[in-house]
Each structure stands twice: as structure tokens, then as C-alpha cells.
Amino acid sequence: MLVSTIGDVVITNDGATIMKELDVQHPAAKMLVEVAKTQDNEVGDGTTTAVVLTGELLDKAEKLLDKDVHPTVIVEGYKKAADKAREILEKLSENIDPNDRAALRQIAMTSMSTKGVSGSKDYLGDIAVDAALQVKETRDGKNKVDVDLVKIVKKHGKSLEETELVRGIVIDKEIAHPQMPKRTNNAKIALLNAKLEIEKTEFDAKININNPDQMKLFLDEEERMLKEMVDDVAKSGANFVFCEKSIDDIALHFLSKKGISAIKNMSSGDMEKLAKATGGKIMASVKDLSADSLGEAKVIEESKIGDDKLTYVRDAKNPMAVTVVLRGGTEHVVDEAERSLHDALCVVRDAIEDAKVVAGGGAPEAETAKQLRDYAVKVGGREQLAIESFAEAMESIPLALAENAGLDPIDVMVDLRAKHENPENRWYGVDVFSGKVKDTKSLNVVEPLRVKIQVVKSATEAASMILRIDDVVASKGTKGPPGPPPGGPGGMGGMPPGGDYD
Ligand SMILES: Nc1ncnc2c1ncn2[C@@H]1O[C@H](COP(=O)(O)OP(=O)(O)OP(=O)(O)O)[C@@H](O)[C@H]1O
Ligand SMILES: [Mg+2]
């Protein structure tokens, strides 16, 4: 539970979110935050693993530094080890059929089994797989899944199991005027990025009005201009307007008289999704609206969920975009469910795009460590030490899993190393439920290869970057907000002492 100074509470088990929310001061620690961010952006899962591995790599490097191994040797050794680890992981990985729902489901469920929502992982796992397959495209013979096309609308109330997958776009807004139709069939949709209002002049102007007639003329003129705008909308053939900006009340009134519904103050993300789904173009002026700039959907209707009204755009021209309406007991539950669903969508995407998976539960890390040790001997010299340290750092993942499951890490490690002596046992990892070392593949603990490879990549790069730092020097600090003075309390106290290396 992360509590901010103003009392905001975030309850999460998502590594990326924890790192983002932490009040980090130390510049090296900020790099670990970056590791989590990169991992999250690139592959969507494995952020905790990446941060743990970076920490372990640095810890092991410190021990080597104490033994007078030069940082450049460590960095070189780590690089060789990372390249080899990638090769080992690729060889270890198994192919899946990207349309195999059952296989994808296992991957989604593994990523959610470590989260607070794990009780509903069957249900949410299905939703993640359905949503990802719905937005799957094939470009140049390759599968592509854009997870941004899966919109998540959060509504607390009811329970996680009442979460619904809508094939279309759900807008968290209601129709702007009570007299507008609440349901539009065969919608012709105008997407506007312009105000339907009279523009205020940029300079102060004064108008002298001497009698009531002039006042009336002035207001009539405003009304006429608004009516003209609405006429332009109607002329294009649109019967529904999504507007990114505001709409004047009088314009809303005219629109409703013409039977045109409208939603104002749309987010730009929603506008882009609508453009993609309905085939419409976002226009910067009502004058530019024409029949071929309009999008299409079979039905647009307003519907009530709990106390709120949502607008559903169903059966759009291009039904690629989907929306998950997430429900859950409290706001915190829904927030964490959103993060977990995001992780699940990303791992399913990774698996669909690459069609390569590995087992989880620390099995690939243990196997990589074993093979890296064999490799280290072949490399020899001082780099051998660095590669062996890398292997040991990889083993921190099954160790952490064992510790978190309340097991004795040494027992588990001994058992795990013994099992991995036999190549047949490559998928032996920690079964957190039985507390034993087991074949995690047969337990359906499966993860995309991409997550594991990115973990190795980002952890090695961050650790090497920190290892290359010779010294910390105070700079003028013209960029960004002022921080604590270097060297002072809370400053760079924890940095390794400046050396004469490199
Ligand atoms: N049922 C299970 N038994 C054993 N290990 C599991 C099981 N489910 C998941 N794991 C393992 O847990 C680890 C993932 O844990 P977790 O999801 O908390 O962290 P992460 O994926 O590294 O980061 P985050 O999900 O916060 O981005 C992986 O190594 C995965 O193989
Ligand atoms: Mg995870």
C-alpha cells in the first residue's frame, strides 16, 4: 500500500506501479525506476523480475569490485553473459499456435496469478484472450496486436466477475442534451475537433448597446451563427456528433431539434479510437465535414451502469476496437484489476506476436544459470567471474519466489540445481502452492519468451550503466526540479566511492 503525502492510496502488486509511485531521490535508484518503466512499455510484464535482477547484478558486482575486479571487466563479462542468456532462452523456448486459446489462456492466467485479482483469473483471463484475439491483425504475414485498441472503462460496483467485454467502443460520457435521441441506428458519425461555440475575441472589445432592439439583434446574430454551424453538420448527413471541445447550449438545442445526438468534451484518445473503429476522419472545422469524412456504426446507445451513464458504440464499420467494462467491489479493486488486465493483455500480445513461450516459476532462470556456468568455464579469465556472478543473479528469481512462498531458499536452491543437472528437467521451478520443486510447464505456469529476454536486456543495460559511473559530480542543475544538494544529507551518500578506473 503506497500512501502519498496528501493521503492518496494505491494498493498494488504491479512492479511498474510501485516503482513509479515511490518517492525516489537517489539518481542511481531512479535508473531502476526507468528499468521498470522500460520493461512495462516494451513487454508489459516482468517489471518486478527486471528490478530484482538489476539489483542482484549490482550486488554481485560490488562483491567482485571488492575482489579488485575492474568495472570494465565486469561490464564486459555481464554483456557476454546477457548475450549467451538470450541465446539459451531462445533455444529453451517452445512454439505455440497463436490462435490456440487454451495456450494463450494459460499465459494470461500466469501473469494474473501473482496479483490481487488472482481469484478471478479464469474469468479475466478469458476476457484478455478474447480481447487480444479480436484486435489481432495480420500485416506482412506477421501477427500484430495493438493493446491500445482495447479500451478499459472502470466502474466500481458489483464484482470483478461482472466485467463485460463489449465489441465496440464504450465512452464514459452521456449524451449532451436530454432531448437528443438516446439510441441512434445506422449512425453516421461526425468526429469534430472544433468548438461548436461562438469564438471569443482575443482582445477586449466594447459594444455600446443603446436600446433593446440592438440587444436582440446582437443575440439573434449569435444564434444565427450557431444555427449555421449546426446546418453544416446536418448537411454532411451526420446523425451523431462526437466533439473533442465544448458545444454551446443553443447549438445543442438546434442539434436535438434535427434529431442529431452529440457528446461533447471527448478525450483525444477516445476520438482516435473512434476514428479507427468507425472509419471516420477527425475534422478541425464544421465547414470541412462531408459525407466521406463520416464514420459508421450500426448502433449508438446510452446505457446506465450503476449511477453513471455510458455510451456504447456497437458494430462499428471496423470492429477491431473492443472495450472492457471493468467492475469490482471498490475503487482500489478496480484500479488493481485494470493494471492486472493490462499485464495479461500484454503477455497475450507478446505470445501471439512471437508464438514462443517458456515455463515460469523460476525454471528458465535456473536453467539459464546452469548453462551460463558451463559457458563461464569456457570463457575463462576474470570475465569468468563476472559470468558466474551473472548466473548467480539469475538464480535470485527462483530464490525470491521460494522466499515469498515461505519456503527455505537454500533447500529449494539445492534441489533446483540438482534437478537442472539433467537437461530433461529444464522446466523444473518453484511450485509455490505445494512448496516443492516441480515441472512448472506441467503446472501450466507459462510466460512469453519476450518477457524473459527483455528482463535480461534491461537489467544488464541498467546495471552496466551504473557500473560505468566513476564519480558523481555536482552539476548546475538547469534541467528539472531542484533536488537535494549533492553530498549533503539524502544526497549521493550511497554512491560507490569515486575510483581511478576507466
Ligand atoms: N503459479 C505459479 N507458480 C510459480 N511461479 C509462478 C506462478 N505464477 C507466476 N509465477 C512466477 O512469478 C513471477 C512473476 O511474478 P510477478 O508477476 O509478481 O512479477 P513480474 O511479472 O516480474 O512483475 P509485474 O507483474 O509486477 O510486472 C514469474 O517468474 C512467474 O513465472
Ligand atoms: Mg507479472
Coordinates of C-alpha atoms and ligand atoms in Angstrom, one line a residue:
M1 CA 0.0 0.0 0.0
L2 CA 1.5 3.2 -1.1
V3 CA 0.3 6.3 0.7
S4 CA 1.3 9.8 -0.6
T5 CA 1.9 12.9 1.5
I6 CA -1.7 14.0 0.8
G7 CA -3.1 10.7 1.7
D8 CA -3.8 9.2 -1.8
V9 CA -3.6 5.4 -1.5
V10 CA -2.6 2.9 -4.2
I11 CA -2.8 -0.8 -3.4
T12 CA -0.8 -2.8 -5.9
N13 CA 1.5 -5.7 -6.6
D14 CA 2.5 -4.3 -10.0
G15 CA 6.2 -3.7 -10.1
A16 CA 5.9 -0.8 -12.6
T17 CA 3.3 1.0 -10.5
I18 CA 5.2 0.5 -7.2
M19 CA 8.4 1.9 -8.8
K20 CA 6.5 4.8 -10.4
E21 CA 4.8 5.8 -7.2
L22 CA 7.9 5.5 -4.9
D23 CA 9.4 8.8 -3.8
V24 CA 12.9 8.2 -5.2
Q25 CA 15.7 10.7 -4.6
H26 CA 18.9 8.8 -5.4
P27 CA 19.9 9.2 -9.1
A28 CA 21.0 5.5 -9.3
A29 CA 17.7 4.4 -7.8
K30 CA 16.0 6.5 -10.4
M31 CA 17.6 4.3 -13.1
L32 CA 15.9 1.3 -11.5
V33 CA 12.6 3.1 -11.9
E34 CA 13.5 3.5 -15.5
V35 CA 14.2 -0.2 -15.8
A36 CA 10.6 -0.9 -14.6
K37 CA 9.2 1.7 -17.0
T38 CA 11.0 0.3 -20.0
Q39 CA 10.0 -3.3 -19.1
D40 CA 6.4 -2.2 -18.8
N41 CA 6.4 -0.2 -22.1
E42 CA 8.2 -2.9 -24.1
V43 CA 6.6 -6.1 -22.9
G44 CA 4.0 -5.2 -20.2
D45 CA 5.1 -7.7 -17.6
G46 CA 8.1 -8.9 -15.7
T47 CA 8.8 -5.5 -14.1
T48 CA 9.5 -6.8 -10.7
T49 CA 11.7 -9.5 -12.1
A50 CA 13.7 -6.9 -14.0
V51 CA 14.2 -4.7 -11.0
V52 CA 15.2 -7.7 -8.8
L53 CA 17.7 -8.9 -11.4
T54 CA 19.2 -5.4 -11.8
G55 CA 19.6 -5.2 -8.0
E56 CA 21.2 -8.6 -7.8
L57 CA 23.6 -7.8 -10.7
L58 CA 24.8 -4.7 -8.9
D59 CA 25.1 -6.6 -5.6
K60 CA 27.2 -9.3 -7.2
A61 CA 29.3 -6.6 -9.0
E62 CA 30.0 -5.0 -5.7
K63 CA 31.5 -8.2 -4.4
L64 CA 33.7 -8.5 -7.5
L65 CA 34.8 -4.9 -7.1
D66 CA 35.9 -5.8 -3.5
K67 CA 38.0 -8.6 -5.1
D68 CA 39.6 -5.9 -7.3
V69 CA 38.0 -7.0 -10.5
H70 CA 37.9 -3.9 -12.7
P71 CA 34.4 -2.5 -13.5
T72 CA 35.1 -2.7 -17.3
V73 CA 35.8 -6.4 -16.9
I74 CA 32.6 -6.9 -15.0
V75 CA 30.7 -4.9 -17.7
E76 CA 32.2 -7.0 -20.5
G77 CA 31.5 -10.2 -18.6
Y78 CA 27.9 -9.2 -18.0
K79 CA 27.5 -8.3 -21.7
K80 CA 28.8 -11.7 -22.8
A81 CA 26.6 -13.4 -20.2
A82 CA 23.5 -11.5 -21.3
D83 CA 24.1 -12.4 -25.0
K84 CA 24.5 -16.0 -24.0
A85 CA 21.5 -15.9 -21.8
R86 CA 19.4 -14.7 -24.6
E87 CA 20.7 -17.5 -26.8
I88 CA 19.9 -20.0 -24.1
L89 CA 16.4 -18.7 -23.5
E90 CA 15.7 -18.7 -27.2
K91 CA 16.8 -22.4 -27.5
L92 CA 14.8 -23.3 -24.5
S93 CA 11.6 -21.7 -25.7
E94 CA 8.8 -23.7 -27.2
N95 CA 6.5 -22.7 -30.1
I96 CA 2.8 -22.3 -29.6
D97 CA -0.1 -21.8 -32.1
P98 CA -1.0 -18.1 -31.8
N99 CA -4.7 -19.0 -32.3
D100 CA -4.6 -21.6 -29.6
R101 CA -7.0 -20.1 -27.0
A102 CA -6.1 -22.6 -24.3
A103 CA -2.4 -21.9 -24.5
L104 CA -3.0 -18.1 -24.5
R105 CA -5.3 -18.5 -21.5
Q106 CA -2.5 -20.2 -19.5
I107 CA -0.2 -17.3 -20.2
A108 CA -2.8 -14.7 -19.2
M109 CA -3.6 -16.7 -16.1
T110 CA 0.1 -17.0 -15.1
S111 CA 0.5 -13.2 -15.3
M112 CA -2.6 -12.7 -13.1
S113 CA -1.9 -15.4 -10.6
T114 CA 0.6 -13.1 -8.8
K115 CA -1.9 -10.3 -8.5
G116 CA -4.7 -9.4 -6.0
V117 CA -7.3 -10.3 -8.6
S118 CA -6.0 -13.9 -8.9
G119 CA -9.3 -15.2 -7.5
S120 CA -10.9 -14.1 -10.8
K121 CA -8.1 -15.1 -13.1
D122 CA -10.1 -17.6 -15.0
Y123 CA -12.8 -15.1 -15.9
L124 CA -10.5 -12.2 -16.6
G125 CA -8.0 -14.4 -18.4
D126 CA -10.8 -15.3 -20.9
I127 CA -11.6 -11.7 -21.4
A128 CA -7.9 -10.8 -22.0
V129 CA -7.6 -13.6 -24.6
D130 CA -10.9 -12.7 -26.4
A131 CA -10.0 -9.0 -26.5
A132 CA -6.5 -9.6 -27.8
L133 CA -7.7 -12.0 -30.5
Q134 CA -10.4 -9.5 -31.5
V135 CA -7.8 -6.8 -32.2
K136 CA -5.3 -9.1 -33.8
E137 CA -4.3 -8.1 -37.3
T138 CA -2.0 -9.8 -39.8
R139 CA 0.5 -7.4 -41.5
D140 CA 3.1 -8.7 -44.0
G141 CA 2.4 -12.2 -42.8
K142 CA 3.0 -11.3 -39.2
N143 CA 0.5 -11.2 -36.3
K144 CA 0.1 -7.8 -34.7
V145 CA -1.9 -6.9 -31.6
D146 CA -2.2 -3.3 -30.6
V147 CA -3.3 -3.4 -27.0
D148 CA -4.2 0.3 -27.2
L149 CA -7.2 -0.8 -29.2
V150 CA -8.5 -2.5 -26.1
K151 CA -10.1 0.3 -24.1
I152 CA -10.7 -0.2 -20.4
V153 CA -13.6 1.6 -18.7
K154 CA -13.6 1.3 -14.9
K155 CA -16.8 1.4 -13.0
H156 CA -16.7 0.3 -9.4
G157 CA -19.7 -1.6 -8.1
K158 CA -20.9 -5.2 -8.5
S159 CA -17.9 -7.6 -8.7
L160 CA -14.9 -8.5 -10.9
E161 CA -16.9 -11.3 -12.4
E162 CA -19.5 -8.9 -13.8
T163 CA -16.8 -7.4 -16.0
E164 CA -18.0 -7.3 -19.6
L165 CA -16.2 -7.4 -23.0
V166 CA -18.0 -5.1 -25.5
R167 CA -17.2 -5.5 -29.2
G168 CA -17.2 -1.8 -29.9
I169 CA -16.3 1.4 -28.0
V170 CA -17.7 2.5 -24.7
I171 CA -17.5 6.2 -23.9
D172 CA -17.7 7.1 -20.3
K173 CA -20.0 10.1 -21.0
E174 CA -23.6 10.7 -21.5
I175 CA -25.5 12.3 -24.5
A176 CA -25.2 16.0 -24.0
H177 CA -28.9 17.1 -24.2
P178 CA -31.9 15.4 -22.7
Q179 CA -34.0 15.8 -25.9
M180 CA -31.5 14.1 -28.1
P181 CA -32.2 10.5 -29.2
K182 CA -30.7 8.0 -26.7
R183 CA -30.4 5.4 -29.4
T184 CA -29.3 6.0 -33.0
N185 CA -29.5 3.2 -35.5
N186 CA -27.2 3.2 -38.6
A187 CA -25.2 6.0 -37.1
K188 CA -23.4 8.4 -39.4
I189 CA -20.7 9.8 -37.1
A190 CA -19.1 13.3 -37.3
L191 CA -15.8 13.5 -35.4
L192 CA -15.0 17.1 -34.6
N193 CA -12.0 18.8 -33.1
A194 CA -13.6 22.2 -33.0
K195 CA -15.8 24.2 -30.7
L196 CA -19.5 24.4 -31.6
E197 CA -19.5 27.8 -29.9
I198 CA -19.0 31.5 -30.8
E199 CA -15.3 32.2 -30.6
K200 CA -14.5 34.9 -28.1
T201 CA -12.3 37.6 -29.5
E202 CA -8.7 37.6 -28.3
F203 CA -8.7 41.3 -27.5
D204 CA -11.1 43.2 -25.2
A205 CA -13.9 44.8 -27.2
K206 CA -16.6 47.0 -26.0
I207 CA -20.0 47.1 -27.7
N208 CA -22.3 50.0 -26.9
I209 CA -25.9 49.0 -27.0
N210 CA -28.4 51.8 -26.7
N211 CA -31.7 50.1 -27.0
P212 CA -33.4 46.7 -26.5
D213 CA -33.7 46.2 -30.3
Q214 CA -29.9 46.3 -30.7
M215 CA -29.6 43.8 -27.9
K216 CA -32.0 41.5 -29.7
L217 CA -30.2 41.9 -33.0
F218 CA -26.9 41.0 -31.3
L219 CA -28.2 37.8 -29.7
D220 CA -30.1 36.9 -32.9
E221 CA -26.8 37.2 -34.8
E222 CA -25.1 34.8 -32.3
E223 CA -28.0 32.4 -32.7
R224 CA -27.8 32.6 -36.5
M225 CA -24.1 31.7 -36.4
L226 CA -24.7 28.7 -34.2
K227 CA -27.6 27.6 -36.4
E228 CA -25.3 27.8 -39.4
M229 CA -22.8 25.5 -37.7
V230 CA -25.5 23.0 -36.9
D231 CA -26.8 23.2 -40.5
D232 CA -23.3 22.4 -41.7
V233 CA -23.2 19.3 -39.5
A234 CA -26.7 18.3 -40.8
K235 CA -25.7 18.9 -44.4
S236 CA -22.9 16.4 -44.2
G237 CA -25.5 13.7 -43.3
A238 CA -24.3 13.1 -39.8
N239 CA -26.8 11.9 -37.2
F240 CA -24.3 11.7 -34.3
V241 CA -21.5 14.2 -33.3
F242 CA -18.5 13.4 -31.1
C243 CA -16.8 16.6 -30.2
E244 CA -13.4 17.0 -28.6
K245 CA -14.3 20.5 -27.5
S246 CA -17.3 22.1 -25.9
I247 CA -20.7 22.7 -27.5
D248 CA -22.9 25.7 -26.8
D249 CA -26.3 25.1 -25.2
I250 CA -28.0 26.8 -28.1
A251 CA -26.2 24.6 -30.6
L252 CA -27.2 21.5 -28.6
H253 CA -30.8 22.7 -28.8
F254 CA -30.6 23.1 -32.6
L255 CA -28.9 19.7 -32.9
S256 CA -31.6 18.0 -30.9
K257 CA -34.3 19.6 -33.0
K258 CA -32.7 18.0 -36.0
G259 CA -32.6 14.6 -34.3
I260 CA -28.8 14.6 -34.1
S261 CA -27.3 13.4 -30.8
A262 CA -24.0 14.7 -29.5
I263 CA -21.3 14.1 -26.9
K264 CA -19.0 16.9 -26.0
N265 CA -15.6 17.2 -24.4
M266 CA -14.3 13.9 -25.6
S267 CA -10.8 12.8 -24.8
S268 CA -8.4 12.7 -27.7
G269 CA -7.6 9.0 -27.1
D270 CA -11.3 8.1 -27.5
M271 CA -11.5 10.3 -30.6
E272 CA -8.6 8.4 -32.2
K273 CA -10.2 5.0 -31.3
L274 CA -13.5 6.1 -32.8
A275 CA -11.8 7.3 -35.9
K276 CA -10.1 3.9 -36.3
A277 CA -13.2 1.9 -35.4
T278 CA -15.8 3.8 -37.4
G279 CA -13.7 4.8 -40.3
G280 CA -14.4 8.5 -39.8
K281 CA -12.0 11.4 -40.0
I282 CA -11.4 13.9 -37.2
M283 CA -12.2 17.3 -38.6
A284 CA -10.9 20.6 -37.3
S285 CA -13.9 22.7 -38.6
V286 CA -17.6 22.1 -39.2
K287 CA -17.1 23.6 -42.7
D288 CA -14.9 20.6 -43.6
L289 CA -17.5 18.0 -42.7
S290 CA -18.7 16.0 -45.7
A291 CA -20.3 12.6 -46.3
D292 CA -16.9 10.8 -46.8
S293 CA -15.5 12.2 -43.5
L294 CA -18.2 10.5 -41.5
G295 CA -17.7 7.2 -39.6
E296 CA -20.3 4.5 -39.3
A297 CA -21.7 2.2 -36.7
K298 CA -24.8 0.1 -36.5
V299 CA -26.0 1.4 -33.2
I300 CA -25.0 4.1 -30.7
E301 CA -26.9 4.0 -27.4
E302 CA -26.8 5.4 -24.0
S303 CA -27.0 2.9 -21.2
K304 CA -26.9 3.1 -17.4
I305 CA -24.3 1.3 -15.3
G306 CA -24.7 1.8 -11.6
D307 CA -25.4 5.6 -11.2
D308 CA -23.5 6.5 -14.3
K309 CA -24.5 6.7 -17.9
L310 CA -22.2 5.3 -20.6
T311 CA -22.5 5.5 -24.4
Y312 CA -21.9 2.3 -26.4
V313 CA -20.8 2.4 -30.0
R314 CA -21.6 -1.0 -31.3
D315 CA -20.9 -2.9 -34.5
A316 CA -18.7 -0.2 -35.9
K317 CA -17.5 -0.4 -39.5
N318 CA -14.2 -1.8 -38.4
P319 CA -15.0 -3.9 -35.3
M320 CA -11.3 -4.1 -34.3
A321 CA -11.6 -1.9 -31.2
V322 CA -13.1 -3.5 -28.1
T323 CA -13.8 -2.2 -24.7
V324 CA -13.7 -4.0 -21.3
V325 CA -16.1 -2.5 -18.8
L326 CA -14.3 -3.4 -15.6
R327 CA -16.4 -3.9 -12.5
G328 CA -15.3 -4.6 -8.9
G329 CA -16.2 -4.1 -5.3
T330 CA -14.2 -0.9 -4.6
E331 CA -12.2 1.7 -6.5
H332 CA -8.9 0.1 -5.3
V333 CA -10.0 -3.3 -6.6
V334 CA -11.0 -1.9 -10.0
D335 CA -7.7 0.1 -10.2
E336 CA -5.6 -3.0 -9.5
A337 CA -7.8 -5.1 -11.8
E338 CA -7.0 -2.6 -14.6
R339 CA -3.3 -3.0 -14.1
S340 CA -3.5 -6.8 -14.0
L341 CA -5.7 -6.9 -17.1
H342 CA -3.1 -4.6 -18.8
D343 CA -0.3 -7.1 -17.9
A344 CA -2.5 -10.0 -19.1
L345 CA -3.3 -8.3 -22.4
C346 CA 0.4 -7.5 -22.9
V347 CA 1.6 -11.1 -22.3
V348 CA -1.1 -12.5 -24.6
R349 CA 0.0 -10.0 -27.2
D350 CA 3.7 -11.0 -26.8
A351 CA 2.7 -14.6 -27.2
I352 CA 0.5 -14.0 -30.2
E353 CA 3.2 -11.9 -32.0
D354 CA 6.2 -14.2 -31.2
A355 CA 4.4 -17.5 -30.7
K356 CA 7.2 -18.5 -28.4
V357 CA 6.9 -19.3 -24.7
V358 CA 8.9 -20.6 -21.7
A359 CA 7.7 -22.1 -18.4
G360 CA 7.7 -19.9 -15.3
G361 CA 8.3 -20.2 -11.6
G362 CA 12.0 -19.5 -12.0
A363 CA 12.6 -22.5 -14.2
P364 CA 14.1 -20.7 -17.2
E365 CA 16.3 -18.6 -14.9
A366 CA 17.6 -21.7 -13.1
E367 CA 18.3 -23.4 -16.4
T368 CA 20.0 -20.3 -17.8
A369 CA 22.1 -20.1 -14.7
K370 CA 23.2 -23.7 -15.1
Q371 CA 24.2 -23.3 -18.8
L372 CA 25.9 -19.9 -18.1
R373 CA 28.1 -21.6 -15.5
D374 CA 29.2 -24.1 -18.2
Y375 CA 29.8 -21.3 -20.6
A376 CA 31.8 -19.3 -18.0
V377 CA 34.4 -22.0 -17.7
K378 CA 34.9 -21.9 -21.5
V379 CA 35.4 -18.1 -21.4
G380 CA 37.9 -18.3 -18.5
G381 CA 39.9 -15.4 -17.2
R382 CA 38.5 -12.7 -15.0
E383 CA 35.4 -12.4 -17.2
Q384 CA 34.5 -15.9 -16.0
L385 CA 34.0 -14.5 -12.5
A386 CA 31.5 -11.9 -13.9
I387 CA 29.6 -14.5 -15.9
E388 CA 29.4 -16.7 -12.9
S389 CA 28.1 -13.8 -10.9
F390 CA 25.5 -13.2 -13.6
A391 CA 24.4 -16.8 -13.3
E392 CA 24.0 -16.4 -9.6
A393 CA 22.0 -13.2 -10.1
M394 CA 19.6 -15.1 -12.4
E395 CA 19.1 -17.6 -9.6
S396 CA 17.8 -14.8 -7.4
I397 CA 14.4 -15.1 -9.3
P398 CA 13.6 -18.7 -8.2
L399 CA 15.1 -17.8 -4.8
A400 CA 12.8 -14.8 -4.4
L401 CA 9.8 -16.9 -5.4
A402 CA 10.7 -19.6 -2.9
E403 CA 11.2 -17.0 -0.1
N404 CA 7.9 -15.3 -1.0
A405 CA 6.1 -18.7 -0.8
G406 CA 7.5 -19.2 2.7
L407 CA 9.9 -21.9 1.7
D408 CA 13.5 -22.4 2.7
P409 CA 15.5 -20.8 -0.1
I410 CA 18.6 -22.9 0.5
D411 CA 16.7 -26.2 0.3
V412 CA 14.9 -25.0 -2.8
M413 CA 18.2 -23.9 -4.4
V414 CA 20.0 -27.1 -3.7
D415 CA 17.0 -29.1 -5.1
L416 CA 16.7 -26.9 -8.1
R417 CA 20.4 -27.1 -9.0
A418 CA 20.4 -30.9 -8.7
K419 CA 17.3 -31.2 -11.0
H420 CA 18.8 -28.9 -13.6
E421 CA 21.8 -31.2 -13.9
N422 CA 19.6 -33.3 -16.2
P423 CA 18.6 -31.4 -19.4
E424 CA 15.2 -33.2 -19.3
N425 CA 14.4 -31.3 -16.2
R426 CA 14.7 -27.9 -17.8
W427 CA 11.3 -26.7 -16.7
Y428 CA 11.8 -27.5 -13.0
G429 CA 11.0 -24.5 -11.0
V430 CA 9.3 -23.5 -7.7
D431 CA 5.8 -24.7 -7.2
V432 CA 4.6 -22.0 -4.8
F433 CA 1.5 -24.0 -3.8
S434 CA 3.0 -27.4 -2.9
G435 CA 6.3 -25.8 -1.8
K436 CA 8.2 -28.3 -3.9
V437 CA 10.5 -28.1 -6.9
K438 CA 8.3 -29.3 -9.8
D439 CA 8.0 -29.2 -13.6
T440 CA 6.2 -25.8 -13.9
K441 CA 5.3 -26.4 -17.5
S442 CA 3.1 -29.3 -16.4
L443 CA 1.6 -26.9 -13.8
N444 CA 0.6 -24.6 -16.7
V445 CA 2.8 -21.8 -15.5
V446 CA 3.7 -20.3 -18.8
E447 CA 5.2 -17.0 -19.8
P448 CA 6.1 -15.4 -23.2
L449 CA 9.8 -15.6 -24.2
R450 CA 9.8 -11.9 -24.9
V451 CA 9.3 -11.0 -21.3
K452 CA 12.3 -13.1 -20.1
I453 CA 14.5 -11.7 -22.9
Q454 CA 13.6 -8.1 -22.1
V455 CA 14.3 -8.7 -18.4
V456 CA 17.8 -9.8 -19.2
K457 CA 18.3 -6.9 -21.6
S458 CA 17.1 -4.1 -19.5
A459 CA 18.6 -5.4 -16.3
T460 CA 22.1 -5.8 -17.9
E461 CA 22.0 -2.4 -19.5
A462 CA 21.0 -0.6 -16.4
A463 CA 23.5 -2.4 -14.2
S464 CA 26.3 -1.8 -16.7
M465 CA 25.4 1.9 -16.9
I466 CA 25.6 2.3 -13.1
L467 CA 28.9 0.3 -13.0
R468 CA 30.4 2.6 -15.5
I469 CA 30.0 5.6 -13.3
D470 CA 33.4 6.7 -12.0
D471 CA 32.3 9.6 -9.8
V472 CA 29.4 11.8 -9.1
V473 CA 29.9 15.4 -9.7
A474 CA 27.6 18.2 -8.9
S475 CA 26.1 19.9 -11.9
K476 CA 24.4 23.3 -12.4
G477 CA 21.0 21.6 -12.4
T478 CA 19.4 23.8 -15.1
K479 CA 17.2 20.9 -16.0
G480 CA 14.3 19.6 -14.0
P481 CA 13.2 20.5 -10.5
P482 CA 15.8 21.3 -7.9
G483 CA 17.0 18.2 -5.9
P484 CA 18.9 17.9 -2.6
P485 CA 22.4 19.2 -2.7
P486 CA 24.9 16.6 -3.8
G487 CA 26.9 15.1 -1.0
G488 CA 24.6 16.6 1.6
P489 CA 22.2 14.6 3.7
G490 CA 20.0 12.5 1.5
G491 CA 22.3 13.2 -1.5
M492 CA 24.7 10.9 -3.1
G493 CA 25.8 9.3 0.2
G494 CA 25.3 5.8 -1.2
M495 CA 27.2 6.1 -4.4
P496 CA 30.3 3.9 -4.7
P497 CA 33.5 5.9 -3.9
G498 CA 35.0 7.6 -6.9
G499 CA 37.7 5.4 -8.3
D500 CA 40.6 5.8 -10.7
Y501 CA 39.1 3.3 -13.1
D502 CA 38.4 3.9 -16.7
Ligands
LIG1 N1 1.6 -20.5 -10.1 C1 2.9 -20.1 -10.1 N2 3.8 -20.9 -9.5 C2 5.1 -20.5 -9.5 N3 5.6 -19.3 -10.0 C3 4.7 -18.5 -10.6 C4 3.3 -18.8 -10.7 N4 2.7 -17.8 -11.3 C5 3.6 -16.9 -11.6 N5 4.8 -17.3 -11.2 C6 6.1 -16.6 -11.4 O1 6.0 -15.4 -10.8 C7 6.9 -14.5 -11.4 C8 6.2 -13.2 -11.8 O2 5.8 -12.5 -10.6 P1 5.1 -11.1 -10.7 O3 4.0 -11.1 -11.7 O4 4.8 -10.7 -9.3 O5 6.3 -10.2 -11.1 P2 6.7 -9.7 -12.6 O6 5.9 -10.4 -13.6 O7 8.2 -9.8 -12.6 O8 6.4 -8.2 -12.5 P3 5.0 -7.4 -12.7 O9 3.9 -8.4 -12.9 O10 4.8 -6.7 -11.4 O11 5.2 -6.5 -13.8 C9 7.4 -15.2 -12.7 O12 8.7 -15.6 -12.5 C10 6.4 -16.3 -12.8 O13 6.9 -17.4 -13.5
MG2 MG 3.8 -10.4 -13.7

